[in-house]
């Protein structure tokens, strides 16, 4: 059980990059951080954010809860 906070960006082309697990309250913290990063890097291309009708890089912060 626990929670991990992840920072990542979605590039203009929809790829997920700059994945970092910044906090983790899980007992096996190092394993969880590596697993979260590995999983996020395997994401398919996402729909990028848009500003004035053009795709732009956007940074996200996401909390993942483990039960």
PDB file of C-alpha atoms in Angstrom:
ATOM      1  CA  UNK A   1       0.000   0.000   0.000  1.00  0.00           C
ATOM      2  CA  UNK A   2       1.050   3.554  -0.601  1.00  0.00           C
ATOM      3  CA  UNK A   3       1.213   6.347  -3.117  1.00  0.00           C
ATOM      4  CA  UNK A   4       3.775   7.617  -5.624  1.00  0.00           C
ATOM      5  CA  UNK A   5       3.825  11.034  -7.299  1.00  0.00           C
ATOM      6  CA  UNK A   6       5.095  11.105 -10.875  1.00  0.00           C
ATOM      7  CA  UNK A   7       6.203  14.065 -13.008  1.00  0.00           C
ATOM      8  CA  UNK A   8       6.276  13.681 -16.790  1.00  0.00           C
ATOM      9  CA  UNK A   9       5.765  15.631 -19.972  1.00  0.00           C
ATOM     10  CA  UNK A  10       3.844  14.887 -23.134  1.00  0.00           C
ATOM     11  CA  UNK A  11       5.735  16.226 -26.135  1.00  0.00           C
ATOM     12  CA  UNK A  12       4.219  17.831 -29.238  1.00  0.00           C
ATOM     13  CA  UNK A  13       4.254  14.451 -30.980  1.00  0.00           C
ATOM     14  CA  UNK A  14       2.466  12.741 -28.058  1.00  0.00           C
ATOM     15  CA  UNK A  15       5.466  10.867 -26.653  1.00  0.00           C
ATOM     16  CA  UNK A  16       5.926  10.640 -22.869  1.00  0.00           C
ATOM     17  CA  UNK A  17       9.333  11.840 -21.629  1.00  0.00           C
ATOM     18  CA  UNK A  18      11.098  13.183 -18.539  1.00  0.00           C
ATOM     19  CA  UNK A  19       9.485  10.671 -16.221  1.00  0.00           C
ATOM     20  CA  UNK A  20      10.436  11.138 -12.568  1.00  0.00           C
ATOM     21  CA  UNK A  21       8.948   9.621  -9.470  1.00  0.00           C
ATOM     22  CA  UNK A  22       9.337  12.459  -6.956  1.00  0.00           C
ATOM     23  CA  UNK A  23       7.735  10.984  -3.840  1.00  0.00           C
ATOM     24  CA  UNK A  24       6.825   7.542  -2.703  1.00  0.00           C
ATOM     25  CA  UNK A  25       5.238   6.420   0.557  1.00  0.00           C
ATOM     26  CA  UNK A  26       5.540   2.744  -0.311  1.00  0.00           C
ATOM     27  CA  UNK A  27       7.756   0.487   1.803  1.00  0.00           C
ATOM     28  CA  UNK A  28       9.835  -0.780  -1.131  1.00  0.00           C
ATOM     29  CA  UNK A  29      10.311   2.739  -2.495  1.00  0.00           C
ATOM     30  CA  UNK A  30      13.213   2.110  -4.918  1.00  0.00           C
ATOM     31  CA  UNK A  31      11.460  -0.807  -6.631  1.00  0.00           C
ATOM     32  CA  UNK A  32       8.216   1.168  -6.967  1.00  0.00           C
ATOM     33  CA  UNK A  33      10.023   4.202  -8.405  1.00  0.00           C
ATOM     34  CA  UNK A  34      11.738   2.091 -11.049  1.00  0.00           C
ATOM     35  CA  UNK A  35       8.543   0.235 -11.898  1.00  0.00           C
ATOM     36  CA  UNK A  36       6.527   3.448 -12.217  1.00  0.00           C
ATOM     37  CA  UNK A  37       9.184   4.931 -14.503  1.00  0.00           C
ATOM     38  CA  UNK A  38       9.372   1.765 -16.624  1.00  0.00           C
ATOM     39  CA  UNK A  39       5.581   1.637 -16.991  1.00  0.00           C
ATOM     40  CA  UNK A  40       5.247   5.313 -17.910  1.00  0.00           C
ATOM     41  CA  UNK A  41       7.968   5.027 -20.559  1.00  0.00           C
ATOM     42  CA  UNK A  42       5.987   2.225 -22.230  1.00  0.00           C
ATOM     43  CA  UNK A  43       2.871   4.372 -22.677  1.00  0.00           C
ATOM     44  CA  UNK A  44       1.628   4.677 -26.247  1.00  0.00           C
ATOM     45  CA  UNK A  45       1.661   8.129 -27.810  1.00  0.00           C
ATOM     46  CA  UNK A  46      -0.868  10.399 -26.094  1.00  0.00           C
ATOM     47  CA  UNK A  47      -2.848  13.332 -27.448  1.00  0.00           C
ATOM     48  CA  UNK A  48      -0.709  16.437 -26.809  1.00  0.00           C
ATOM     49  CA  UNK A  49      -2.032  19.625 -25.248  1.00  0.00           C
ATOM     50  CA  UNK A  50      -2.943  22.440 -27.626  1.00  0.00           C
ATOM     51  CA  UNK A  51      -2.462  26.165 -27.417  1.00  0.00           C
ATOM     52  CA  UNK A  52      -4.032  28.370 -30.107  1.00  0.00           C
ATOM     53  CA  UNK A  53      -4.750  25.242 -32.145  1.00  0.00           C
ATOM     54  CA  UNK A  54      -1.139  23.987 -32.180  1.00  0.00           C
ATOM     55  CA  UNK A  55       0.266  21.035 -30.219  1.00  0.00           C
ATOM     56  CA  UNK A  56       2.561  22.009 -27.325  1.00  0.00           C
ATOM     57  CA  UNK A  57       4.646  20.237 -24.678  1.00  0.00           C
ATOM     58  CA  UNK A  58       2.827  19.961 -21.365  1.00  0.00           C
ATOM     59  CA  UNK A  59       4.004  18.839 -17.937  1.00  0.00           C
ATOM     60  CA  UNK A  60       1.849  16.658 -15.712  1.00  0.00           C
ATOM     61  CA  UNK A  61       1.936  15.595 -12.079  1.00  0.00           C
ATOM     62  CA  UNK A  62       0.109  12.383 -11.345  1.00  0.00           C
ATOM     63  CA  UNK A  63      -0.449  10.436  -8.115  1.00  0.00           C
ATOM     64  CA  UNK A  64      -0.585   6.663  -8.342  1.00  0.00           C
ATOM     65  CA  UNK A  65      -2.126   4.751  -5.456  1.00  0.00           C
ATOM     66  CA  UNK A  66      -1.090   1.175  -4.685  1.00  0.00           C
ATOM     67  CA  UNK A  67      -3.539  -0.989  -2.730  1.00  0.00           C
TER      68      UNK A  67
END
